[in-house]
Coordinates of N, CA and C in Angstrom, one line a residue:
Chain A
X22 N -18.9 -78.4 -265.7 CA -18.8 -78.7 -264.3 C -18.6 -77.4 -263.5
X23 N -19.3 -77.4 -262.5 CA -18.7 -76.4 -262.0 C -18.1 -76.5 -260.0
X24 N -17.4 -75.7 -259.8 CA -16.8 -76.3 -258.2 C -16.6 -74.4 -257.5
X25 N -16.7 -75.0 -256.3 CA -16.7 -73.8 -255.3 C -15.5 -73.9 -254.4
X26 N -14.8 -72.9 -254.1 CA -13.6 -73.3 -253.4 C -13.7 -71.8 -252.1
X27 N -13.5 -72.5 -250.5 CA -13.6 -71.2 -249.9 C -12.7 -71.2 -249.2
X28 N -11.7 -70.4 -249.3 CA -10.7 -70.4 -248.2 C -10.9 -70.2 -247.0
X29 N -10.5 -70.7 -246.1 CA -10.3 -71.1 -244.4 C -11.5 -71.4 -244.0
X30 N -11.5 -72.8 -243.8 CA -12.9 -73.3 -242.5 C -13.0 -72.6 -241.7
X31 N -11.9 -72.0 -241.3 CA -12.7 -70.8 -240.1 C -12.3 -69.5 -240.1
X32 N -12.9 -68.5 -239.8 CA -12.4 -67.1 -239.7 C -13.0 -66.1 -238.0
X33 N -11.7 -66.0 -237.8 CA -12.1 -65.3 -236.8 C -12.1 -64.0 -236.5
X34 N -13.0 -63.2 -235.9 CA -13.3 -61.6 -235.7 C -13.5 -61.2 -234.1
X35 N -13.6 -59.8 -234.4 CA -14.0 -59.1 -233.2 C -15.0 -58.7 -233.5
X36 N -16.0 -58.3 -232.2 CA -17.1 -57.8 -232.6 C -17.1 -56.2 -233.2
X37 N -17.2 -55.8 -234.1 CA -17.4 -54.7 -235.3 C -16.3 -54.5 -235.9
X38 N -15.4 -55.8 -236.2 CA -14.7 -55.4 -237.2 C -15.2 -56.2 -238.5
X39 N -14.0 -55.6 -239.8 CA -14.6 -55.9 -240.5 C -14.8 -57.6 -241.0
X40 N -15.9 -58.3 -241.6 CA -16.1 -59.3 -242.1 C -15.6 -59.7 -243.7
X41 N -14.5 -60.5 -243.5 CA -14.5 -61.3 -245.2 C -14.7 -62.5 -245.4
X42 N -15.3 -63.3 -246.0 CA -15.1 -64.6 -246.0 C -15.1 -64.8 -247.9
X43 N -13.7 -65.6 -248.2 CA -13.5 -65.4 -249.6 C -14.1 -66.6 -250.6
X44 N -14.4 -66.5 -251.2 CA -15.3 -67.7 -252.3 C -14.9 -67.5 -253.8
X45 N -14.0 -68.6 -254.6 CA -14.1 -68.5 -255.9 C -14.5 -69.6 -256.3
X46 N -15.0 -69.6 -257.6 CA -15.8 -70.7 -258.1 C -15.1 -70.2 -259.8
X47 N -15.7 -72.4 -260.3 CA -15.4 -72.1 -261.4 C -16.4 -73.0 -262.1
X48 N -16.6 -72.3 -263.2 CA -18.0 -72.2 -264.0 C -17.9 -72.4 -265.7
X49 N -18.1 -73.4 -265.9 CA -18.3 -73.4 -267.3 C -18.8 -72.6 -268.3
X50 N -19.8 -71.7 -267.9 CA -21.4 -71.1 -268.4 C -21.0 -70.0 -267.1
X51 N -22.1 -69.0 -267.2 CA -22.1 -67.5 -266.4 C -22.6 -68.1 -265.4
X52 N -22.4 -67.9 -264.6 CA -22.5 -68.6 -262.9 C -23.4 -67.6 -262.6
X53 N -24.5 -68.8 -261.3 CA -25.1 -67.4 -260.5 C -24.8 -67.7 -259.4
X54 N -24.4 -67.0 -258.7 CA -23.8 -67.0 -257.0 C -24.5 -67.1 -255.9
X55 N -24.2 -67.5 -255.1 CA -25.0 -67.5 -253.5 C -24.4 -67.5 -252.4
X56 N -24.6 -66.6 -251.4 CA -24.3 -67.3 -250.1 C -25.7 -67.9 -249.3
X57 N -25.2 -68.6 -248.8 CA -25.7 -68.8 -247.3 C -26.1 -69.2 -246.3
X58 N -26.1 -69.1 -245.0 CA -26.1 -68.7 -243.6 C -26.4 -70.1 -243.2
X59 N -25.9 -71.3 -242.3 CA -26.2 -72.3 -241.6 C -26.2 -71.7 -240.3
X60 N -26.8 -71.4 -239.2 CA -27.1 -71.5 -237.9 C -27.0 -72.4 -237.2
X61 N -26.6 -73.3 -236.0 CA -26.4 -74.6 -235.6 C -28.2 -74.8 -235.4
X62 N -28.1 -76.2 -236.2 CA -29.7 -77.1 -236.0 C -30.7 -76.3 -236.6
X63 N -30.2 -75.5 -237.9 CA -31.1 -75.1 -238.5 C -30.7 -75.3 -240.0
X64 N -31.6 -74.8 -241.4 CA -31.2 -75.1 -242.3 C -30.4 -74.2 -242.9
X65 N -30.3 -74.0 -244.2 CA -29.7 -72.7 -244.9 C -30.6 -72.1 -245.1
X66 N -30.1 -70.6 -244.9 CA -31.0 -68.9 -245.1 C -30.1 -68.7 -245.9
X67 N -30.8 -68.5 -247.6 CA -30.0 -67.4 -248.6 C -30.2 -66.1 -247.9
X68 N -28.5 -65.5 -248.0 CA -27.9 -64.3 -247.5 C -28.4 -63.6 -248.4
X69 N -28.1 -63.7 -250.0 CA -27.8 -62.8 -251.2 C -27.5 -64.0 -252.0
X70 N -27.7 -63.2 -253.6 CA -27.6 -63.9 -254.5 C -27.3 -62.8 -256.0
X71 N -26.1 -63.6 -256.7 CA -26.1 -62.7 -258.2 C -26.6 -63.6 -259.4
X72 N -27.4 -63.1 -260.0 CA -27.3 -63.8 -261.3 C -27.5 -62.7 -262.7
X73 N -27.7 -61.7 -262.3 CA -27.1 -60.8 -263.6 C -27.2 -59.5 -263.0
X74 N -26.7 -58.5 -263.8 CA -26.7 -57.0 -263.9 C -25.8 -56.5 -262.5
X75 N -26.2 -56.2 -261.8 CA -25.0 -54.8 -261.0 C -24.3 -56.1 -260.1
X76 N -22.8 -56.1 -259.9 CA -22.1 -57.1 -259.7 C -21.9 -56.8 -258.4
X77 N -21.9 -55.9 -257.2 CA -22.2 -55.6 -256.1 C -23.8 -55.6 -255.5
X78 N -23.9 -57.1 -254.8 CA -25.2 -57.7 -254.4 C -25.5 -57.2 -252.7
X79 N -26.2 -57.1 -253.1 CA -27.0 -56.6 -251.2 C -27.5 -57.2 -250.9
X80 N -27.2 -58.5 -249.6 CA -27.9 -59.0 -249.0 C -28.4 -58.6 -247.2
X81 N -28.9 -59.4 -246.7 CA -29.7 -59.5 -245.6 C -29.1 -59.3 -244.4
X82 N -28.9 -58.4 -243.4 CA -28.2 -58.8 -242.3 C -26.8 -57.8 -242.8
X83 N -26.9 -56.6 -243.3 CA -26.1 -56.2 -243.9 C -24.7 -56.6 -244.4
X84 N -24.9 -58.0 -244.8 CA -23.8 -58.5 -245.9 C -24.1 -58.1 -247.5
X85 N -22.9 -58.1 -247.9 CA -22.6 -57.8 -249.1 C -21.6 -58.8 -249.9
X86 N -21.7 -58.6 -251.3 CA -20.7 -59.6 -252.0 C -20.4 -58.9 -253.2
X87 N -19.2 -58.9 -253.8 CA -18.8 -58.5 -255.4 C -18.7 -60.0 -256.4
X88 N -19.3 -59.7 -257.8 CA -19.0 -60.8 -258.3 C -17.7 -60.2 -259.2
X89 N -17.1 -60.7 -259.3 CA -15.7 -60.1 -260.2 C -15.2 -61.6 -260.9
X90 N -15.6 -60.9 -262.4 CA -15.4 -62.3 -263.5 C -13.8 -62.2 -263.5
X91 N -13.1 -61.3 -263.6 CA -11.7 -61.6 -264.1 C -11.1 -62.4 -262.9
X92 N -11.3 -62.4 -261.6 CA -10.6 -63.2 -260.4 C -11.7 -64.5 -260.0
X93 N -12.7 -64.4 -260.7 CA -13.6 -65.7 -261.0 C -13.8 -65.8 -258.6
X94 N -14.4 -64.7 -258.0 CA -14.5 -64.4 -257.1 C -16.1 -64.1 -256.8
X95 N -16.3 -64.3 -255.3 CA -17.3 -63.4 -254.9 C -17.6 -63.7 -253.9
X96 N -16.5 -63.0 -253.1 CA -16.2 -62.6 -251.7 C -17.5 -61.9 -251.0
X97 N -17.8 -62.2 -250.1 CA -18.9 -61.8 -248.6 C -18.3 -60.7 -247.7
X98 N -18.6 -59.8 -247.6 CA -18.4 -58.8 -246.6 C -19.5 -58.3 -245.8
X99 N -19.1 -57.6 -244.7 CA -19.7 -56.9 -243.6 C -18.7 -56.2 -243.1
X100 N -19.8 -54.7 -243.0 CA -18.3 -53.7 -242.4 C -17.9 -54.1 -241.1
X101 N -19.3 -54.2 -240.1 CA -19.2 -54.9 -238.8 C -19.4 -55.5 -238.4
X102 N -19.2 -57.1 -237.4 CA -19.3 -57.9 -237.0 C -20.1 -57.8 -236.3
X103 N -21.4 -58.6 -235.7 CA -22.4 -58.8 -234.7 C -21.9 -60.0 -233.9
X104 N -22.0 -60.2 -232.8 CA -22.1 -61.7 -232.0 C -23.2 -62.3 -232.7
X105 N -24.3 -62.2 -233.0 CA -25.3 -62.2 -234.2 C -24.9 -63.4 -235.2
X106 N -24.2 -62.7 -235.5 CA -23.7 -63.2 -237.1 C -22.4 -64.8 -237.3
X107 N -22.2 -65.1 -235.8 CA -21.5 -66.3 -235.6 C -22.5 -67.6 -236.4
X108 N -21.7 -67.9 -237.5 CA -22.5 -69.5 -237.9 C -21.5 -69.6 -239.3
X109 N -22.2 -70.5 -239.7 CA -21.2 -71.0 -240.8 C -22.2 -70.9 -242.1
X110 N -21.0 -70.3 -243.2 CA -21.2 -69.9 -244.3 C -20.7 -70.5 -245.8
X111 N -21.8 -70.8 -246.4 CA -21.7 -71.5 -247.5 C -21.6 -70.4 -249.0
X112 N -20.7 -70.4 -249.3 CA -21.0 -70.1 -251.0 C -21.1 -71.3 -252.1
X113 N -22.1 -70.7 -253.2 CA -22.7 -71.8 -253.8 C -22.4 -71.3 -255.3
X114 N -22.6 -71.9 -256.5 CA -22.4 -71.5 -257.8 C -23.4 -72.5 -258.2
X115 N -24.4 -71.9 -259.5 CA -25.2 -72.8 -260.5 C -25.5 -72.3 -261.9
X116 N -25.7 -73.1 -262.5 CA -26.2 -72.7 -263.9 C -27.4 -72.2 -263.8
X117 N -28.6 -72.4 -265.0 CA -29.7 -71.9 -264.9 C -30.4 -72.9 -264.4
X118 N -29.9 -74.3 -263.9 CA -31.1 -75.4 -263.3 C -31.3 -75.1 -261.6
X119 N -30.6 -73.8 -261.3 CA -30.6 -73.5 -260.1 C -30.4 -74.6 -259.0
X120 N -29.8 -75.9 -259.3 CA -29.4 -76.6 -258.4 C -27.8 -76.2 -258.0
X121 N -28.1 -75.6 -256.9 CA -26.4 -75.0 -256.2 C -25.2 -76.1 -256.2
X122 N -23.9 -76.0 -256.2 CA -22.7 -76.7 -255.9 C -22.1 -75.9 -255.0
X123 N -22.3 -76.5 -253.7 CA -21.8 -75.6 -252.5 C -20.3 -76.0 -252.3
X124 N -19.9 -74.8 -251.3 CA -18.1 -74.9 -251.4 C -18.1 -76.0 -249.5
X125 N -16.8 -76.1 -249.0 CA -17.2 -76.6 -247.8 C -17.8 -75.8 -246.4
X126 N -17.8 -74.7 -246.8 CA -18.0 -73.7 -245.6 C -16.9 -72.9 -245.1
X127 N -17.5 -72.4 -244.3 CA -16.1 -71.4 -243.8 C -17.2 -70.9 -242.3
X128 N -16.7 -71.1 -241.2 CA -17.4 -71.0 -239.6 C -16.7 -69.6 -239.3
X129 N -17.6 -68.8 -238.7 CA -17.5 -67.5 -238.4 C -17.8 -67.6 -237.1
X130 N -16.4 -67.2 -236.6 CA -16.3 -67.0 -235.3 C -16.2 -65.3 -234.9
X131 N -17.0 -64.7 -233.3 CA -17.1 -63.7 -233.8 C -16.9 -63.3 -232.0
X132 N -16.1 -62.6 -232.0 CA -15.5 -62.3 -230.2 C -15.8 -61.2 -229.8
X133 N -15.7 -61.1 -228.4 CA -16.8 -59.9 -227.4 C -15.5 -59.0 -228.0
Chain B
X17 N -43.6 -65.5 -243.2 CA -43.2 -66.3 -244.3 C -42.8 -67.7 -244.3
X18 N -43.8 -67.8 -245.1 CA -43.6 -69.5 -245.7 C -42.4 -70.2 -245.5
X19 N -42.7 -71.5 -244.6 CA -41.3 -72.1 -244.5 C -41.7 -73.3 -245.0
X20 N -40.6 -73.9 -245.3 CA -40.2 -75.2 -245.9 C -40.3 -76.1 -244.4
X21 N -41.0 -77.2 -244.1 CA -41.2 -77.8 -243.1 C -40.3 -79.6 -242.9
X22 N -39.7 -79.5 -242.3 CA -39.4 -81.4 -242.5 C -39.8 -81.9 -240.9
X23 N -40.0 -83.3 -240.9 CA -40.2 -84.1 -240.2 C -39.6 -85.5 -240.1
X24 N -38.9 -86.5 -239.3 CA -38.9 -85.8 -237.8 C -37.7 -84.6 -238.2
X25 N -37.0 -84.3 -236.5 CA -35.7 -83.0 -236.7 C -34.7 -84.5 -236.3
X26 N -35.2 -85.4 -235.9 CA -34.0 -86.8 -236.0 C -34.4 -88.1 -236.0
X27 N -33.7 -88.7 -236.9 CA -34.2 -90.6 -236.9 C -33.2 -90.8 -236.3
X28 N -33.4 -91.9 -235.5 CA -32.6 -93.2 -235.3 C -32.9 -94.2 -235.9
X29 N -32.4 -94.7 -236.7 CA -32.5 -96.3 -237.4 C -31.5 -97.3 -237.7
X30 N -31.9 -98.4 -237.6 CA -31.1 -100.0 -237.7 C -30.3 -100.1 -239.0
X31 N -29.2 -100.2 -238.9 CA -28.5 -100.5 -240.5 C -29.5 -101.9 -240.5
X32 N -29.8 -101.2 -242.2 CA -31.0 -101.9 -243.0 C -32.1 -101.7 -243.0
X33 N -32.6 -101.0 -242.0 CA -34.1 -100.8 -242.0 C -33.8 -99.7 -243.1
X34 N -35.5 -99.6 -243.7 CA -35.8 -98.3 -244.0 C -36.6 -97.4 -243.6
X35 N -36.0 -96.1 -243.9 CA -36.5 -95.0 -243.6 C -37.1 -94.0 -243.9
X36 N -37.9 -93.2 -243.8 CA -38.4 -92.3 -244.8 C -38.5 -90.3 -243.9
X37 N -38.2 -89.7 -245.0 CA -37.7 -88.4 -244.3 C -39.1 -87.7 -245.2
X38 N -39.7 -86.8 -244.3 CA -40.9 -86.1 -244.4 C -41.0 -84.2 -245.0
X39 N -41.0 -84.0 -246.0 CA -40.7 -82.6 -245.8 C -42.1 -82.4 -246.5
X40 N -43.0 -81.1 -245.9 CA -44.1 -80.1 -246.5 C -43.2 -78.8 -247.4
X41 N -43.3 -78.5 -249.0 CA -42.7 -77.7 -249.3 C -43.4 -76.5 -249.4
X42 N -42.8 -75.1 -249.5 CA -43.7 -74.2 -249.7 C -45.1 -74.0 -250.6
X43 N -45.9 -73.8 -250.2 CA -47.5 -74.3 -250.7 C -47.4 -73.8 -252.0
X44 N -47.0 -72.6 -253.0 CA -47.3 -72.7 -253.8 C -45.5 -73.0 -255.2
X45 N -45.0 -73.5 -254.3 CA -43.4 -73.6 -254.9 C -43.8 -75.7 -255.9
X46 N -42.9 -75.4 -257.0 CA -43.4 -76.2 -258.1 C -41.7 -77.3 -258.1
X47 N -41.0 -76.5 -257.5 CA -39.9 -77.3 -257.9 C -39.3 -78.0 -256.4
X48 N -38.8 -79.0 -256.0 CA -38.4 -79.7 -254.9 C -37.1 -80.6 -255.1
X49 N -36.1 -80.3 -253.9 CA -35.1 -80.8 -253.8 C -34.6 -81.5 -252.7
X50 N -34.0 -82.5 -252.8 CA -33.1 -83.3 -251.3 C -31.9 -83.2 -251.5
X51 N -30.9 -82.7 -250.5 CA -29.5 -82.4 -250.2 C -29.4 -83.2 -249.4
X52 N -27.7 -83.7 -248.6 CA -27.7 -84.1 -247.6 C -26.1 -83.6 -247.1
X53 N -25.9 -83.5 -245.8 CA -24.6 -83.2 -245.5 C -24.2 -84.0 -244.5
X54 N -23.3 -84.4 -244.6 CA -22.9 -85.8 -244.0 C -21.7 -84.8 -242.8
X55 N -21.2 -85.3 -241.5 CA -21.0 -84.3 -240.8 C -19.3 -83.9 -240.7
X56 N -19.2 -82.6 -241.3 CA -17.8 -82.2 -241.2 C -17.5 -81.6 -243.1
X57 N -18.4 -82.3 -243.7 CA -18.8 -81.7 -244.8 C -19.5 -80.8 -245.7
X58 N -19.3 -80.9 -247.1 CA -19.6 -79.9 -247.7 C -21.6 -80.5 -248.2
X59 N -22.8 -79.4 -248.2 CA -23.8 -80.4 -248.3 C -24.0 -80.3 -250.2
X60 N -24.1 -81.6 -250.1 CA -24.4 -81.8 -251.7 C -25.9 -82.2 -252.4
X61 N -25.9 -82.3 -253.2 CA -27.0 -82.9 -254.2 C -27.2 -83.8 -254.4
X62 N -28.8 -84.0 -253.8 CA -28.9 -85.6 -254.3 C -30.0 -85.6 -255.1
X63 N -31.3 -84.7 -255.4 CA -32.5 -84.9 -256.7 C -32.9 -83.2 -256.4
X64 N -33.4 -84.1 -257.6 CA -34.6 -82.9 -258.2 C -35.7 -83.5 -258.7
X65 N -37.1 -82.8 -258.0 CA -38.4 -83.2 -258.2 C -38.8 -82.3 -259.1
X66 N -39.6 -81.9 -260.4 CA -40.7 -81.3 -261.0 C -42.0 -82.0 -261.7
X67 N -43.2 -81.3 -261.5 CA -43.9 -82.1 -262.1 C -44.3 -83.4 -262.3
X68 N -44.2 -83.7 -261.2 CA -44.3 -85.2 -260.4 C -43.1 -85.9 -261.5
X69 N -42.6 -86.2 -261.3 CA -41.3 -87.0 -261.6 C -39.6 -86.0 -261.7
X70 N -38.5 -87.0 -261.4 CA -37.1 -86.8 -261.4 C -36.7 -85.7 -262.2
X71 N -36.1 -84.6 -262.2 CA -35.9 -83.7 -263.1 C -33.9 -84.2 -263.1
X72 N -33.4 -84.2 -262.2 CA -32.0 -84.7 -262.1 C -31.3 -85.0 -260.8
X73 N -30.9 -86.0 -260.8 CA -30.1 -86.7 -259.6 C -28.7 -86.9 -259.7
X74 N -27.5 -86.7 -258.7 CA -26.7 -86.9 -258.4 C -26.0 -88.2 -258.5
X75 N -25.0 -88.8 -258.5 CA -24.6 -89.8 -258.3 C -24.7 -90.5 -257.7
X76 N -24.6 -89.8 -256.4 CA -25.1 -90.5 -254.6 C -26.8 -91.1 -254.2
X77 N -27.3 -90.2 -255.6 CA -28.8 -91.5 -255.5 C -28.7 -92.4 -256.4
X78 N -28.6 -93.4 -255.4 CA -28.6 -94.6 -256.4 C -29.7 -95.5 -256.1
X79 N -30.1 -97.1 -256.4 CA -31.3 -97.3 -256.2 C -32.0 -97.8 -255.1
X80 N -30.9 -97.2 -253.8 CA -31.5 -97.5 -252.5 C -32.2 -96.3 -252.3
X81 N -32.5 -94.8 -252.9 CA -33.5 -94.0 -252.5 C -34.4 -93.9 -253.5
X82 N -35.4 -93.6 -253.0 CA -36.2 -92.7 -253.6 C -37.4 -91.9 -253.4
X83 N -37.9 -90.9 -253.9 CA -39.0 -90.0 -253.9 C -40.0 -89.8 -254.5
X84 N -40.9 -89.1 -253.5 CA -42.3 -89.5 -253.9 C -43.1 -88.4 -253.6
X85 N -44.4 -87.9 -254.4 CA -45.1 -86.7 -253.7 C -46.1 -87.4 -253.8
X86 N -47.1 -88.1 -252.5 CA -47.7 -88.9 -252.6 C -48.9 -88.0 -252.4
X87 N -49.1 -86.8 -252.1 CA -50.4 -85.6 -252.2 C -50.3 -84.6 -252.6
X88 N -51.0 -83.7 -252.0 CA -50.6 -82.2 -252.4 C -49.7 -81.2 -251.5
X89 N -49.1 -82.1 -251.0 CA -48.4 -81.1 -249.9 C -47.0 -81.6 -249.6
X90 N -46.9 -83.3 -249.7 CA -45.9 -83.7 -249.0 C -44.7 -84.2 -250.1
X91 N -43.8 -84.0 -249.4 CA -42.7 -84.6 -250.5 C -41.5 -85.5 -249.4
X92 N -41.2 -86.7 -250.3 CA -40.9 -87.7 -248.8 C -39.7 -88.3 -249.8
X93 N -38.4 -88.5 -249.2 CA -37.3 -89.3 -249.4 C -37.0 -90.9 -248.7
X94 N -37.2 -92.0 -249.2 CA -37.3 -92.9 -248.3 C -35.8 -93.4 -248.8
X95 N -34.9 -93.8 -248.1 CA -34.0 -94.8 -247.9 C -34.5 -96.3 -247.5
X96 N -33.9 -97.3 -249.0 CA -34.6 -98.9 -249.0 C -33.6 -99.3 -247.7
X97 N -33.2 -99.3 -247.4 CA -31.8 -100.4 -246.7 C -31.0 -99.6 -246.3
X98 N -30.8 -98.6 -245.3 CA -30.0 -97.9 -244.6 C -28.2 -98.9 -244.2
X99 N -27.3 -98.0 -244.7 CA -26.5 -98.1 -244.6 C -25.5 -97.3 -243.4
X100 N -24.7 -97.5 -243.1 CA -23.8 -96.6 -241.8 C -23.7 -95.3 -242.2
X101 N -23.1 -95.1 -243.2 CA -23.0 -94.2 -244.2 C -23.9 -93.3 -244.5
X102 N -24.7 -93.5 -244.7 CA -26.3 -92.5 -244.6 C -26.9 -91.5 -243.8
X103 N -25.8 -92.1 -242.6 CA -25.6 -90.8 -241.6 C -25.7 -89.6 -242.1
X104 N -26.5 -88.9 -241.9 CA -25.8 -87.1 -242.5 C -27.2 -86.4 -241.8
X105 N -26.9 -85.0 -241.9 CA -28.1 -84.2 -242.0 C -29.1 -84.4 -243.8
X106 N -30.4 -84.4 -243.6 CA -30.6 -84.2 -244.8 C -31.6 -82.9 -245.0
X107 N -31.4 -82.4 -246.2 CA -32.5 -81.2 -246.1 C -33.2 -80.5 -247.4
X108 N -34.4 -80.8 -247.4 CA -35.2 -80.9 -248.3 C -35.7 -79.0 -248.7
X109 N -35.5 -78.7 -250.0 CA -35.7 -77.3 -250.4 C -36.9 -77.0 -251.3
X110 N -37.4 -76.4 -251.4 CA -38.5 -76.2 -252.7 C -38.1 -74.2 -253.6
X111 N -38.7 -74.3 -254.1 CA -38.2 -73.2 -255.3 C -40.0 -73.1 -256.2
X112 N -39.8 -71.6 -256.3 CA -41.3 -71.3 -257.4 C -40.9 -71.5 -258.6
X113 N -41.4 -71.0 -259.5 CA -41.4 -70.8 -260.8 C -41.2 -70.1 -261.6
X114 N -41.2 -68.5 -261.2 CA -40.8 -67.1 -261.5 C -39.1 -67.2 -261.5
X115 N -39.0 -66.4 -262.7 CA -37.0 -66.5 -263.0 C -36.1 -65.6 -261.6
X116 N -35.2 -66.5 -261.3 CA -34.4 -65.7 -259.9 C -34.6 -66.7 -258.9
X117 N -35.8 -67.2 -258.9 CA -35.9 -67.9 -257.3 C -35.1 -68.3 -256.9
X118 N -34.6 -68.6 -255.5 CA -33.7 -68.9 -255.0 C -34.7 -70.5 -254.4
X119 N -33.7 -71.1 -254.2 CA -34.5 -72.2 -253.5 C -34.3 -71.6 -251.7
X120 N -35.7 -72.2 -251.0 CA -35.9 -72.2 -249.6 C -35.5 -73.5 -249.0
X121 N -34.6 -73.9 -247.9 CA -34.2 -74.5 -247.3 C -35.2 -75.0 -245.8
X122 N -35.4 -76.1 -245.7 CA -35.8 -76.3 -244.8 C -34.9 -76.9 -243.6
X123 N -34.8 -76.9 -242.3 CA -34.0 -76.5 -240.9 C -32.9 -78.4 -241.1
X124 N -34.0 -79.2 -242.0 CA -33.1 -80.4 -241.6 C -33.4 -81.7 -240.8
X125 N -33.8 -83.0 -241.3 CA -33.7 -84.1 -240.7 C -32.2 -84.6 -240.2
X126 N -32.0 -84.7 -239.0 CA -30.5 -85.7 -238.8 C -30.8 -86.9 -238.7
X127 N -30.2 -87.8 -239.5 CA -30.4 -89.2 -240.1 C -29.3 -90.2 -239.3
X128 N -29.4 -90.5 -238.6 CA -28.4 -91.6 -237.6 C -28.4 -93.2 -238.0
X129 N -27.6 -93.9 -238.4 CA -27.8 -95.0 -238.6 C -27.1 -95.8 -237.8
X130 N -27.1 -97.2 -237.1 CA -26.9 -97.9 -235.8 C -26.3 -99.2 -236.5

């Protein structure tokens, strides 16, 4: 079984500071990770994704994510905030049937 | 780039009627999925399509849905008997073949039931 847990429905910023939104999951089997991106009235845009080799992922929109097995983590970063980047953010965890178990979100609020 | 297409962007329908939710998946993507997020929630799993039949379903499909790829292009979720409950966003994904894919999301039916 596996479950995704994200802390705070919501997080709020200023515009260029820094972005975290935190995600741990737990996984039976080596997890592959995901974020991403709901826009209002649109679907999900994968941000980034891990499923093996270098545990610092580079996604789209210059976010970023570490996978770190020992804190069973893999936290979302951006050095700076965009007004841009206001929407809500899913992290997801799956085995190799690549069907995701999404966490409940976490809404990125992002101020002048 | 290829998007994942659904139709309508919203139903309205009669508790009981049935309904059916429309998605075009990416033209050369082999694998097809229906999520739904009901509102204020987390969105979950409800199937998996390969090779014309079920590859794995969730608990929440039970035998008031089901799916169908009735051509070469479309892939359609019909609800038998709409319930209140059914309410949610739903949103249909497809995925290639090659190892890594991520699945592609398409924008989302909102499913209203009366």
């Amino acid at each position: 079984a596996q479950s995704v847990t994200q802390l705070g429905s919501h997080v709020s910023v200023s515009e260029g500071a820094l972005v975290l939104l935190r995600c741990n999951y737990s996984s039976s089997v080596p997890p592959y990770l995901f974020w991403y991106v709901q826009y209002p009235n649109q679907g999900l845009q994968l941000l980034l994704k891990y499923t093996t080799g270098a545990t610092l992922v580079k996604g789209i929109n210059g976010f970023e994510a570490e996978f770190k097995k020992s804190e069973t983590s893999f936290h979302l970063t951006k050095p700076s905030a965009h007004m841009s980047d206001a929407a809500e953010y899913f992290c997801a965890v799956s085995d190799e049937s690549y069907i995701p178990t999404f966490g409940r979100g976490t809404s990125l609020i992002v101020h002048p | 780039e290829p998007e994942v297409t659904q139709t309508p962007s919203h139903q309205v329908t009669q508790m009981g009627q049935e309904v059916i939710l429309r998605c075009v998946p990416i033209s050369n993507h082999l694998y097809f999925y229906w999520y739904r997020q009901i509102l204020g929630q987390k969105v979950e799993f409800l199937v998996s399509f390969y090779n014309n039949e079920i590859s794995e379903k969730s608990e929440i499909f039970d035998d008031q849905f089901s799916v169908e790829r009735p051509d070469g292009s479309n892939f359609t979720l019909k609800i038998r008997s709409t319930k209140l409950e059914d309410s949610a966003m739903y949103f249909c994904a497809s995925r290639g073949d090659t190892e890594n894919q991520p699945q592609h999301f398409g924008d989302g039916t909102r499913l209203s039931i009366l």
